[in-house]
Amino acid sequence: MCVLCGEFVSGPHWTDRNHEDAVRAGSISEGEYQTLRRRGRIGRAGVVSAVLKHYGLKLDEWSGARYVLRNKKGRTEIVGDLSGVWTAAEKMLGFAPDPLDMSLLEKMRT
Amino acid sequence: MKSKKPITIVTGFLGSGKTTLLSRLPVGTEGVAVLVNEFGEVGLDHHLLRRVNERTTLLGNGCVCCTRREDLVESLLELLSMESGGEVRELRRVVVETSGLADPAPILFTIFEHPVLRHHFEIDRVVATVDAVNGNLHLDANPESTKQVSAADFVVLTKRDLATETEAHALETRLQNVNPAARILHSGDDINALFDHDVTVRDAPEAPSDPHSGGTDSVSLTFDGAVDWAAFGVWLSMLLHARGEEVLRVKGMLDVGETGPVILNGVQHTIHPPDHLDEWPDGMRGSRLVFITRGVAAGEILASLEAFAGLLGASPLALRAVEAPDADR
């Protein structure tokens, strides 16, 4: 558990792990790794927002360690990774956003 | 840095020949630890043989595949401390045998999530044994058997000598249809290859000849261009959150516009840390992905990817089997 925020720390989500081995093997520098990691997270937040806007939700990346999910009534949830994002979205919406849901796909196409 | 130690998982239905397969492990292989479920008649005279009692902890979100195998954590940590304490010279590989009714997903989850283990071990491959005589029966009657085959990278057909040629052949076709990404071996083949790090398991998946096999559905697909990795990660994690228990397997390589592909391998909710390669194996550029689903039609996956094409930057194309030689089962 993180002593500062009281949050349980689990292993990094697989989407956050793509350059992990490269930096451990020394083929990219620590700074470069942080840049790539942050860039990936910001990119994913943008994609999530593009999908969840159909449900009235928006996701922002915050400081390379957190994501902030908001709805239009101002409710926010702070989570660590994409797995947390989907769980939080499910909590806010009352159902899990489903990429196989035909009505969502219809909106995505237009 | 030292590379991670490979783990081979041997799974297979009750009586399908897991123990027999293990007993044929090359004798005297040094540095190979074996974790078995029960001491049977394994002729393994091995001080690195450990018995583990399956002990699971269900995590908060209550999904069956996200359970942690505490027994396995303990045994693997013990092996690590034996190595650092000098009791074992070098631990080169660990072979984990699952019980016949086990779902392999929790084992993968355990290794990927554990704060210590994930830096020391990697799941190298999952081997499933299937009995040539009763295999069809197991696949029909037991969802566990289908899960095991879907999770496998190698399927070993055992007791081939007890089955007729047609039976064995039909079963083989069925297995390939259930899991187009697996390589099928016969127990008579050189099984050393299964425990050898150099044998690559990164084969491009074949397109299934009959994708609707035994309650599962599978689709092999490619994309008409490079895929945005961030968008794909979002799509897949969203799919797995909503439909994780219906997506039995995701495997393949993805062209993300880098010099090499991203190797993707997932069993239910559990995704291997994606491996970014520097170059394309056999020089052929192009995404190749297989989805094995149950309760979700392959067409739904394609339709979803198609709708996400704007975000992904490429459209999916289903790969069709070129020929279906054994379609008349």
Short mmCIF file of C-alpha atoms in Angstrom, two decimals:
data_model
loop_
_atom_site.label_atom_id
_atom_site.label_comp_id
_atom_site.label_asym_id
_atom_site.label_seq_id
_atom_site.Cartn_x
_atom_site.Cartn_y
_atom_site.Cartn_z
CA MET A 1 0.00 0.00 0.00
CA CYS A 2 1.19 3.49 -0.78
CA VAL A 3 1.68 5.31 2.54
CA LEU A 4 0.91 8.69 1.00
CA CYS A 5 -2.36 8.04 -0.71
CA GLY A 6 -3.52 4.82 0.93
CA GLU A 7 -3.95 3.11 -2.40
CA PHE A 8 -3.20 -0.53 -2.97
CA VAL A 9 -0.43 -0.91 -5.48
CA SER A 10 -0.75 -3.79 -7.88
CA GLY A 11 1.53 -4.72 -10.73
CA PRO A 12 1.68 -2.36 -13.71
CA HIS A 13 -1.02 -2.91 -16.28
CA TRP A 14 0.13 -4.61 -19.47
CA THR A 15 -0.51 -1.47 -21.51
CA ASP A 16 2.04 0.35 -19.34
CA ARG A 17 4.71 -2.29 -19.78
CA ASN A 18 5.77 -2.06 -23.41
CA HIS A 19 9.17 -0.44 -22.87
CA GLU A 20 9.85 -1.98 -19.46
CA ASP A 21 12.18 -4.70 -20.72
CA ALA A 22 14.07 -2.29 -22.97
CA VAL A 23 14.96 0.02 -20.09
CA ARG A 24 15.90 -2.91 -17.84
CA ALA A 25 18.14 -4.29 -20.54
CA GLY A 26 19.70 -0.84 -20.90
CA SER A 27 18.84 -0.35 -24.56
CA ILE A 28 17.00 2.88 -23.79
CA SER A 29 17.78 5.38 -21.06
CA GLU A 30 15.62 5.97 -18.02
CA GLY A 31 14.69 9.46 -19.26
CA GLU A 32 13.72 8.15 -22.66
CA TYR A 33 11.65 5.43 -21.00
CA GLN A 34 9.72 7.96 -18.93
CA THR A 35 9.07 10.04 -22.06
CA LEU A 36 7.80 7.02 -24.01
CA ARG A 37 5.72 5.83 -21.10
CA ARG A 38 4.13 9.23 -20.54
CA ARG A 39 3.48 9.66 -24.26
CA GLY A 40 1.80 6.26 -24.35
CA ARG A 41 -0.39 7.13 -21.37
CA ILE A 42 -1.44 10.48 -22.85
CA GLY A 43 -2.20 8.74 -26.16
CA ARG A 44 -4.35 6.14 -24.41
CA ALA A 45 -6.21 8.80 -22.42
CA GLY A 46 -7.08 10.51 -25.72
CA VAL A 47 -8.37 7.27 -27.24
CA VAL A 48 -10.40 6.41 -24.12
CA SER A 49 -11.98 9.88 -24.22
CA ALA A 50 -12.84 9.43 -27.88
CA VAL A 51 -14.67 6.20 -27.00
CA LEU A 52 -16.24 7.22 -23.69
CA LYS A 53 -17.51 10.57 -24.97
CA HIS A 54 -20.40 8.52 -26.32
CA TYR A 55 -21.25 7.80 -22.68
CA GLY A 56 -20.60 11.36 -21.53
CA LEU A 57 -17.27 10.58 -19.87
CA LYS A 58 -13.81 12.01 -20.35
CA LEU A 59 -10.36 10.80 -19.30
CA ASP A 60 -7.26 12.88 -18.59
CA GLU A 61 -3.75 11.75 -17.87
CA TRP A 62 -2.32 13.24 -14.71
CA SER A 63 1.39 13.37 -13.85
CA GLY A 64 2.37 10.08 -15.47
CA ALA A 65 0.95 8.06 -12.63
CA ARG A 66 -2.79 8.66 -12.57
CA TYR A 67 -5.77 8.95 -14.83
CA VAL A 68 -8.75 11.15 -13.97
CA LEU A 69 -12.13 10.05 -15.25
CA ARG A 70 -14.94 12.64 -15.16
CA ASN A 71 -18.56 12.75 -16.09
CA LYS A 72 -20.53 15.81 -17.08
CA LYS A 73 -21.95 16.31 -13.60
CA GLY A 74 -18.47 16.85 -12.27
CA ARG A 75 -18.01 13.49 -10.62
CA THR A 76 -14.40 12.34 -10.83
CA GLU A 77 -12.57 9.11 -10.16
CA ILE A 78 -8.81 8.88 -9.89
CA VAL A 79 -7.33 5.59 -11.02
CA GLY A 80 -3.91 4.23 -11.88
CA ASP A 81 -4.25 2.36 -15.12
CA LEU A 82 -6.63 1.27 -17.86
CA SER A 83 -7.93 -1.62 -15.82
CA GLY A 84 -8.94 0.92 -13.17
CA VAL A 85 -10.41 3.19 -15.84
CA TRP A 86 -12.87 0.54 -17.04
CA THR A 87 -13.81 -0.39 -13.49
CA ALA A 88 -14.42 3.29 -12.63
CA ALA A 89 -16.39 3.80 -15.86
CA GLU A 90 -18.53 0.80 -15.00
CA LYS A 91 -19.18 2.28 -11.55
CA MET A 92 -20.16 5.68 -12.96
CA LEU A 93 -22.36 4.30 -15.71
CA GLY A 94 -23.87 1.36 -13.90
CA PHE A 95 -22.75 -0.99 -16.64
CA ALA A 96 -19.44 -1.96 -18.26
CA PRO A 97 -18.75 -0.08 -21.50
CA ASP A 98 -18.60 -2.84 -24.09
CA PRO A 99 -16.74 -2.57 -27.40
CA LEU A 100 -19.11 -5.18 -28.85
CA ASP A 101 -22.18 -3.08 -28.02
CA MET A 102 -23.88 -2.36 -31.35
CA SER A 103 -25.22 1.05 -30.32
CA LEU A 104 -21.72 2.19 -29.31
CA LEU A 105 -20.28 0.88 -32.58
CA GLU A 106 -23.00 2.71 -34.52
CA LYS A 107 -21.98 5.99 -32.87
CA MET A 108 -18.28 5.30 -33.43
CA ARG A 109 -18.85 4.84 -37.15
CA THR A 110 -20.51 8.23 -37.58
CA MET B 1 20.98 -7.85 -16.66
CA LYS B 2 20.25 -11.52 -16.37
CA SER B 3 17.32 -12.58 -18.47
CA LYS B 4 14.18 -13.93 -16.85
CA LYS B 5 13.82 -17.63 -16.12
CA PRO B 6 11.39 -19.36 -18.40
CA ILE B 7 8.44 -21.27 -16.97
CA THR B 8 6.75 -24.05 -18.89
CA ILE B 9 3.21 -24.84 -17.81
CA VAL B 10 2.02 -28.36 -18.47
CA THR B 11 -1.73 -28.67 -18.41
CA GLY B 12 -4.19 -31.25 -19.66
CA PHE B 13 -7.34 -33.01 -18.61
CA LEU B 14 -7.39 -35.78 -15.97
CA GLY B 15 -5.58 -38.80 -17.28
CA SER B 16 -4.43 -37.16 -20.46
CA GLY B 17 -0.78 -37.98 -19.89
CA LYS B 18 0.76 -34.93 -18.18
CA THR B 19 2.75 -37.03 -15.75
CA THR B 20 3.94 -39.37 -18.49
CA LEU B 21 5.12 -36.38 -20.44
CA LEU B 22 7.00 -35.06 -17.42
CA SER B 23 8.60 -38.41 -16.75
CA ARG B 24 10.12 -38.21 -20.18
CA LEU B 25 11.89 -35.02 -19.31
CA PRO B 26 15.49 -35.41 -20.33
CA VAL B 27 17.09 -37.25 -17.43
CA GLY B 28 19.62 -35.36 -15.44
CA THR B 29 18.71 -32.01 -16.89
CA GLU B 30 20.43 -29.68 -14.55
CA GLY B 31 18.76 -26.58 -13.28
CA VAL B 32 15.27 -27.63 -14.27
CA ALA B 33 12.86 -27.49 -11.35
CA VAL B 34 9.56 -29.33 -11.56
CA LEU B 35 6.50 -28.36 -9.54
CA VAL B 36 3.96 -31.16 -9.63
CA ASN B 37 0.49 -31.41 -8.27
CA GLU B 38 0.80 -34.81 -6.79
CA PHE B 39 3.59 -37.32 -6.56
CA GLY B 40 2.36 -40.00 -8.85
CA GLU B 41 4.49 -42.56 -10.53
CA VAL B 42 6.76 -39.93 -11.97
CA GLY B 43 10.15 -41.45 -12.29
CA LEU B 44 11.70 -38.11 -11.61
CA ASP B 45 14.56 -38.52 -9.26
CA HIS B 46 15.20 -34.96 -8.73
CA HIS B 47 15.98 -32.78 -5.78
CA LEU B 48 14.28 -29.94 -7.53
CA LEU B 49 10.97 -31.73 -7.55
CA ARG B 50 8.41 -30.03 -5.37
CA ARG B 51 4.87 -30.82 -4.60
CA VAL B 52 2.46 -27.92 -4.56
CA ASN B 53 -1.03 -28.08 -3.17
CA GLU B 54 -3.26 -25.87 -5.20
CA ARG B 55 -4.15 -23.02 -2.91
CA THR B 56 -5.83 -20.02 -4.40
CA THR B 57 -6.75 -16.59 -3.15
CA LEU B 58 -9.63 -14.97 -4.88
CA LEU B 59 -8.92 -11.30 -5.41
CA GLY B 60 -11.36 -8.51 -4.75
CA ASN B 61 -12.95 -8.24 -8.18
CA GLY B 62 -14.11 -11.83 -7.92
CA CYS B 63 -13.18 -13.01 -11.38
CA VAL B 64 -12.06 -16.61 -11.47
CA CYS B 65 -9.02 -16.12 -13.65
CA CYS B 66 -7.74 -13.32 -11.42
CA THR B 67 -7.01 -15.62 -8.53
CA ARG B 68 -3.57 -15.85 -7.06
CA ARG B 69 -1.93 -19.22 -6.57
CA GLU B 70 -0.26 -18.72 -3.19
CA ASP B 71 1.29 -22.18 -3.23
CA LEU B 72 3.01 -21.39 -6.49
CA VAL B 73 4.29 -18.04 -5.21
CA GLU B 74 5.81 -19.78 -2.19
CA SER B 75 7.46 -22.54 -4.20
CA LEU B 76 8.90 -20.16 -6.77
CA LEU B 77 10.26 -17.82 -4.10
CA GLU B 78 11.80 -20.82 -2.37
CA LEU B 79 13.48 -21.85 -5.60
CA LEU B 80 14.86 -18.33 -6.01
CA SER B 81 16.28 -18.31 -2.51
CA MET B 82 17.78 -21.79 -3.06
CA GLU B 83 19.53 -20.41 -6.10
CA SER B 84 20.84 -17.31 -4.36
CA GLY B 85 21.87 -19.42 -1.35
CA GLY B 86 23.96 -21.63 -3.60
CA GLU B 87 21.95 -24.81 -3.02
CA VAL B 88 21.19 -24.92 -6.70
CA ARG B 89 23.88 -23.82 -9.07
CA GLU B 90 21.72 -22.28 -11.70
CA LEU B 91 18.00 -22.42 -12.10
CA ARG B 92 17.45 -22.54 -15.81
CA ARG B 93 13.80 -23.42 -16.15
CA VAL B 94 10.77 -24.27 -14.06
CA VAL B 95 8.12 -26.70 -15.22
CA VAL B 96 4.74 -26.34 -13.52
CA GLU B 97 2.22 -29.14 -13.77
CA THR B 98 -1.38 -28.14 -13.22
CA SER B 99 -4.12 -30.40 -11.93
CA GLY B 100 -6.37 -31.97 -14.54
CA LEU B 101 -9.26 -29.67 -13.84
CA ALA B 102 -7.21 -26.51 -13.54
CA ASP B 103 -7.65 -23.46 -15.63
CA PRO B 104 -4.15 -22.23 -16.56
CA ALA B 105 -5.11 -18.54 -16.45
CA PRO B 106 -4.56 -18.07 -12.68
CA ILE B 107 -1.00 -19.36 -13.00
CA LEU B 108 -0.20 -16.77 -15.64
CA PHE B 109 -1.91 -14.10 -13.57
CA THR B 110 0.09 -15.09 -10.49
CA ILE B 111 3.42 -14.70 -12.24
CA PHE B 112 2.59 -11.48 -14.06
CA GLU B 113 1.21 -9.70 -11.01
CA HIS B 114 3.58 -10.76 -8.25
CA PRO B 115 5.97 -7.91 -7.39
CA VAL B 116 9.01 -10.18 -7.12
CA LEU B 117 8.18 -13.06 -9.42
CA ARG B 118 7.41 -10.92 -12.43
CA HIS B 119 10.99 -9.68 -12.52
CA HIS B 120 12.47 -13.15 -12.26
CA PHE B 121 10.19 -15.37 -14.29
CA GLU B 122 8.40 -15.29 -17.58
CA ILE B 123 5.84 -17.73 -18.89
CA ASP B 124 7.62 -19.24 -21.80
CA ARG B 125 4.91 -21.53 -23.08
CA VAL B 126 1.84 -23.47 -22.12
CA VAL B 127 1.79 -27.13 -23.12
CA ALA B 128 -1.54 -28.98 -23.08
CA THR B 129 -1.78 -32.73 -23.34
CA VAL B 130 -4.81 -34.20 -25.07
CA ASP B 131 -5.67 -37.86 -25.01
CA ALA B 132 -6.17 -39.14 -28.58
CA VAL B 133 -8.79 -41.64 -27.42
CA ASN B 134 -10.87 -39.54 -25.02
CA GLY B 135 -9.93 -36.07 -26.20
CA ASN B 136 -13.15 -35.53 -28.13
CA LEU B 137 -15.18 -36.60 -25.13
CA HIS B 138 -13.31 -34.23 -22.82
CA LEU B 139 -13.73 -31.33 -25.22
CA ASP B 140 -17.47 -32.01 -25.52
CA ALA B 141 -18.19 -32.47 -21.86
CA ASN B 142 -15.73 -30.29 -19.98
CA PRO B 143 -15.28 -26.57 -20.44
CA GLU B 144 -11.94 -26.89 -18.60
CA SER B 145 -10.57 -29.00 -21.39
CA THR B 146 -11.46 -26.38 -23.99
CA LYS B 147 -9.87 -23.67 -21.84
CA GLN B 148 -6.69 -25.68 -21.54
CA VAL B 149 -6.44 -26.20 -25.30
CA SER B 150 -7.21 -22.52 -25.96
CA ALA B 151 -4.50 -21.41 -23.55
CA ALA B 152 -1.85 -23.69 -25.08
CA ASP B 153 1.05 -22.81 -27.32
CA PHE B 154 1.77 -26.48 -27.87
CA VAL B 155 -0.76 -29.30 -27.82
CA VAL B 156 0.67 -32.79 -27.35
CA LEU B 157 -1.52 -35.59 -28.61
CA THR B 158 -0.95 -38.56 -26.30
CA LYS B 159 -1.95 -42.24 -26.51
CA ARG B 160 -1.91 -41.92 -30.27
CA ASP B 161 -1.18 -45.66 -30.60
CA LEU B 162 -4.47 -46.51 -28.89
CA ALA B 163 -6.60 -44.50 -31.29
CA THR B 164 -7.41 -45.29 -34.89
CA GLU B 165 -5.81 -43.22 -37.60
CA THR B 166 -9.11 -41.53 -38.53
CA GLU B 167 -9.98 -40.75 -34.91
CA ALA B 168 -6.62 -39.20 -34.25
CA HIS B 169 -6.73 -37.25 -37.46
CA ALA B 170 -10.22 -35.89 -36.78
CA LEU B 171 -9.20 -34.87 -33.26
CA GLU B 172 -6.13 -33.13 -34.58
CA THR B 173 -8.23 -31.10 -37.00
CA ARG B 174 -10.61 -30.23 -34.21
CA LEU B 175 -7.79 -29.07 -31.94
CA GLN B 176 -6.37 -26.92 -34.69
CA ASN B 177 -9.80 -25.40 -35.15
CA VAL B 178 -10.26 -24.70 -31.47
CA ASN B 179 -6.83 -23.14 -31.24
CA PRO B 180 -5.37 -22.13 -34.59
CA ALA B 181 -2.39 -20.57 -32.82
CA ALA B 182 -1.12 -23.80 -31.25
CA ARG B 183 1.40 -26.18 -32.69
CA ILE B 184 0.32 -29.83 -32.43
CA LEU B 185 2.89 -32.47 -31.53
CA HIS B 186 2.59 -36.20 -30.99
CA SER B 187 3.85 -37.75 -27.81
CA GLY B 188 6.16 -39.86 -29.94
CA ASP B 189 7.89 -36.73 -31.22
CA ASP B 190 10.98 -35.32 -29.67
CA ILE B 191 9.53 -33.70 -26.57
CA ASN B 192 12.82 -32.16 -25.57
CA ALA B 193 11.84 -29.37 -27.89
CA LEU B 194 9.04 -28.45 -25.49
CA PHE B 195 11.49 -27.71 -22.75
CA ASP B 196 14.10 -26.05 -24.88
CA HIS B 197 14.31 -22.30 -24.83
CA ASP B 198 15.55 -22.01 -28.39
CA VAL B 199 12.46 -23.40 -30.02
CA THR B 200 10.39 -20.48 -31.07
CA VAL B 201 6.69 -20.44 -30.39
CA ARG B 202 6.08 -17.31 -32.36
CA ASP B 203 4.53 -19.02 -35.31
CA ALA B 204 2.07 -17.06 -37.32
CA PRO B 205 -1.31 -18.51 -36.51
CA GLU B 206 -3.03 -20.52 -39.19
CA ALA B 207 -6.50 -19.63 -40.30
CA PRO B 208 -8.96 -22.22 -38.98
CA SER B 209 -10.71 -24.42 -41.55
CA ASP B 210 -13.82 -24.64 -39.40
CA PRO B 211 -13.81 -21.84 -36.86
CA HIS B 212 -16.99 -22.90 -35.05
CA SER B 213 -15.68 -25.91 -33.27
CA GLY B 214 -17.05 -27.36 -30.05
CA GLY B 215 -18.77 -24.27 -28.69
CA THR B 216 -15.85 -21.96 -29.36
CA ASP B 217 -15.37 -19.61 -32.21
CA SER B 218 -12.11 -18.32 -33.57
CA VAL B 219 -11.03 -15.72 -36.05
CA SER B 220 -7.64 -15.05 -37.60
CA LEU B 221 -7.22 -11.54 -38.83
CA THR B 222 -4.76 -9.02 -40.13
CA PHE B 223 -4.91 -5.26 -40.66
CA ASP B 224 -4.57 -3.25 -43.84
CA GLY B 225 -1.84 -1.14 -42.29
CA ALA B 226 0.01 -0.28 -39.11
CA VAL B 227 -2.15 -0.17 -36.00
CA ASP B 228 -1.90 2.54 -33.36
CA TRP B 229 -0.62 0.66 -30.30
CA ALA B 230 -2.26 3.00 -27.76
CA ALA B 231 -5.64 2.63 -29.46
CA PHE B 232 -5.29 -1.14 -29.69
CA GLY B 233 -4.39 -1.34 -25.99
CA VAL B 234 -7.50 0.66 -25.15
CA TRP B 235 -9.73 -1.49 -27.34
CA LEU B 236 -8.36 -4.78 -26.04
CA SER B 237 -8.40 -3.80 -22.36
CA MET B 238 -11.97 -2.55 -22.78
CA LEU B 239 -12.99 -5.80 -24.47
CA LEU B 240 -11.34 -7.87 -21.75
CA HIS B 241 -12.96 -5.83 -19.01
CA ALA B 242 -16.41 -6.29 -20.49
CA ARG B 243 -16.05 -9.76 -21.97
CA GLY B 244 -12.95 -11.26 -20.38
CA GLU B 245 -14.47 -14.61 -19.61
CA GLU B 246 -15.77 -15.02 -23.14
CA VAL B 247 -12.45 -14.23 -24.79
CA LEU B 248 -10.44 -17.37 -24.14
CA ARG B 249 -7.31 -16.42 -26.02
CA VAL B 250 -5.64 -13.66 -27.98
CA LYS B 251 -2.41 -14.44 -29.74
CA GLY B 252 -0.32 -13.09 -32.54
CA MET B 253 1.80 -10.20 -33.67
CA LEU B 254 0.80 -6.69 -34.43
CA ASP B 255 2.32 -4.20 -36.85
CA VAL B 256 2.45 -0.96 -34.89
CA GLY B 257 4.57 0.91 -37.40
CA GLU B 258 7.86 0.20 -35.60
CA THR B 259 10.80 -1.74 -37.00
CA GLY B 260 9.42 -4.96 -35.52
CA PRO B 261 6.08 -6.28 -34.36
CA VAL B 262 4.54 -6.35 -30.90
CA ILE B 263 4.02 -9.91 -29.72
CA LEU B 264 0.66 -10.22 -28.07
CA ASN B 265 -0.38 -13.19 -25.99
CA GLY B 266 -3.28 -13.29 -23.61
CA VAL B 267 -5.32 -15.90 -21.82
CA GLN B 268 -8.67 -14.52 -20.67
CA HIS B 269 -8.02 -11.34 -18.64
CA THR B 270 -4.34 -12.05 -18.37
CA ILE B 271 -2.08 -10.51 -20.98
CA HIS B 272 1.62 -11.29 -21.18
CA PRO B 273 3.70 -8.13 -21.02
CA PRO B 274 3.76 -7.26 -24.73
CA ASP B 275 7.14 -7.86 -26.32
CA HIS B 276 8.33 -5.29 -28.84
CA LEU B 277 10.67 -7.01 -31.30
CA ASP B 278 13.38 -5.23 -33.24
CA GLU B 279 12.70 -7.07 -36.45
CA TRP B 280 10.07 -9.18 -38.10
CA PRO B 281 10.50 -12.93 -37.78
CA ASP B 282 11.04 -14.41 -41.24
CA GLY B 283 11.03 -10.89 -42.65
CA MET B 284 7.29 -10.88 -43.35
CA ARG B 285 5.71 -7.63 -42.26
CA GLY B 286 2.04 -7.73 -41.36
CA SER B 287 -0.23 -8.19 -38.38
CA ARG B 288 -1.52 -11.68 -37.63
CA LEU B 289 -3.89 -12.13 -34.74
CA VAL B 290 -6.08 -14.95 -33.50
CA PHE B 291 -9.03 -14.56 -31.16
CA ILE B 292 -10.61 -17.64 -29.57
CA THR B 293 -13.97 -16.83 -28.06
CA ARG B 294 -16.84 -18.59 -26.41
CA GLY B 295 -20.27 -16.99 -26.46
CA VAL B 296 -19.04 -14.15 -28.63
CA ALA B 297 -19.20 -14.59 -32.40
CA ALA B 298 -15.98 -13.92 -34.27
CA GLY B 299 -17.95 -11.57 -36.49
CA GLU B 300 -18.64 -9.32 -33.50
CA ILE B 301 -14.91 -8.91 -32.89
CA LEU B 302 -14.39 -7.95 -36.53
CA ALA B 303 -17.34 -5.53 -36.51
CA SER B 304 -15.99 -3.89 -33.36
CA LEU B 305 -12.48 -3.49 -34.78
CA GLU B 306 -14.01 -2.12 -37.97
CA ALA B 307 -15.92 0.54 -35.99
CA PHE B 308 -12.71 1.39 -34.10
CA ALA B 309 -10.78 1.65 -37.39
CA GLY B 310 -10.73 5.44 -37.18
CA LEU B 311 -8.90 5.29 -33.86
CA LEU B 312 -6.77 2.28 -34.72
CA GLY B 313 -5.60 3.76 -38.01
CA ALA B 314 -6.21 0.52 -39.92
CA SER B 315 -9.11 -1.78 -40.78
CA PRO B 316 -9.22 -5.47 -39.90
CA LEU B 317 -9.27 -8.13 -42.59
CA ALA B 318 -10.35 -11.67 -41.71
CA LEU B 319 -7.96 -14.37 -42.91
CA ARG B 320 -9.71 -17.31 -44.46
CA ALA B 321 -8.40 -20.84 -44.59
CA VAL B 322 -6.96 -21.55 -48.01
CA GLU B 323 -8.14 -25.12 -47.98
CA ALA B 324 -10.29 -27.18 -45.67
CA PRO B 325 -9.04 -30.71 -46.18
CA ASP B 326 -10.84 -32.30 -43.24
CA ALA B 327 -14.02 -30.31 -43.15
CA ASP B 328 -16.17 -33.45 -43.43
CA ARG B 329 -15.85 -34.54 -39.83
#
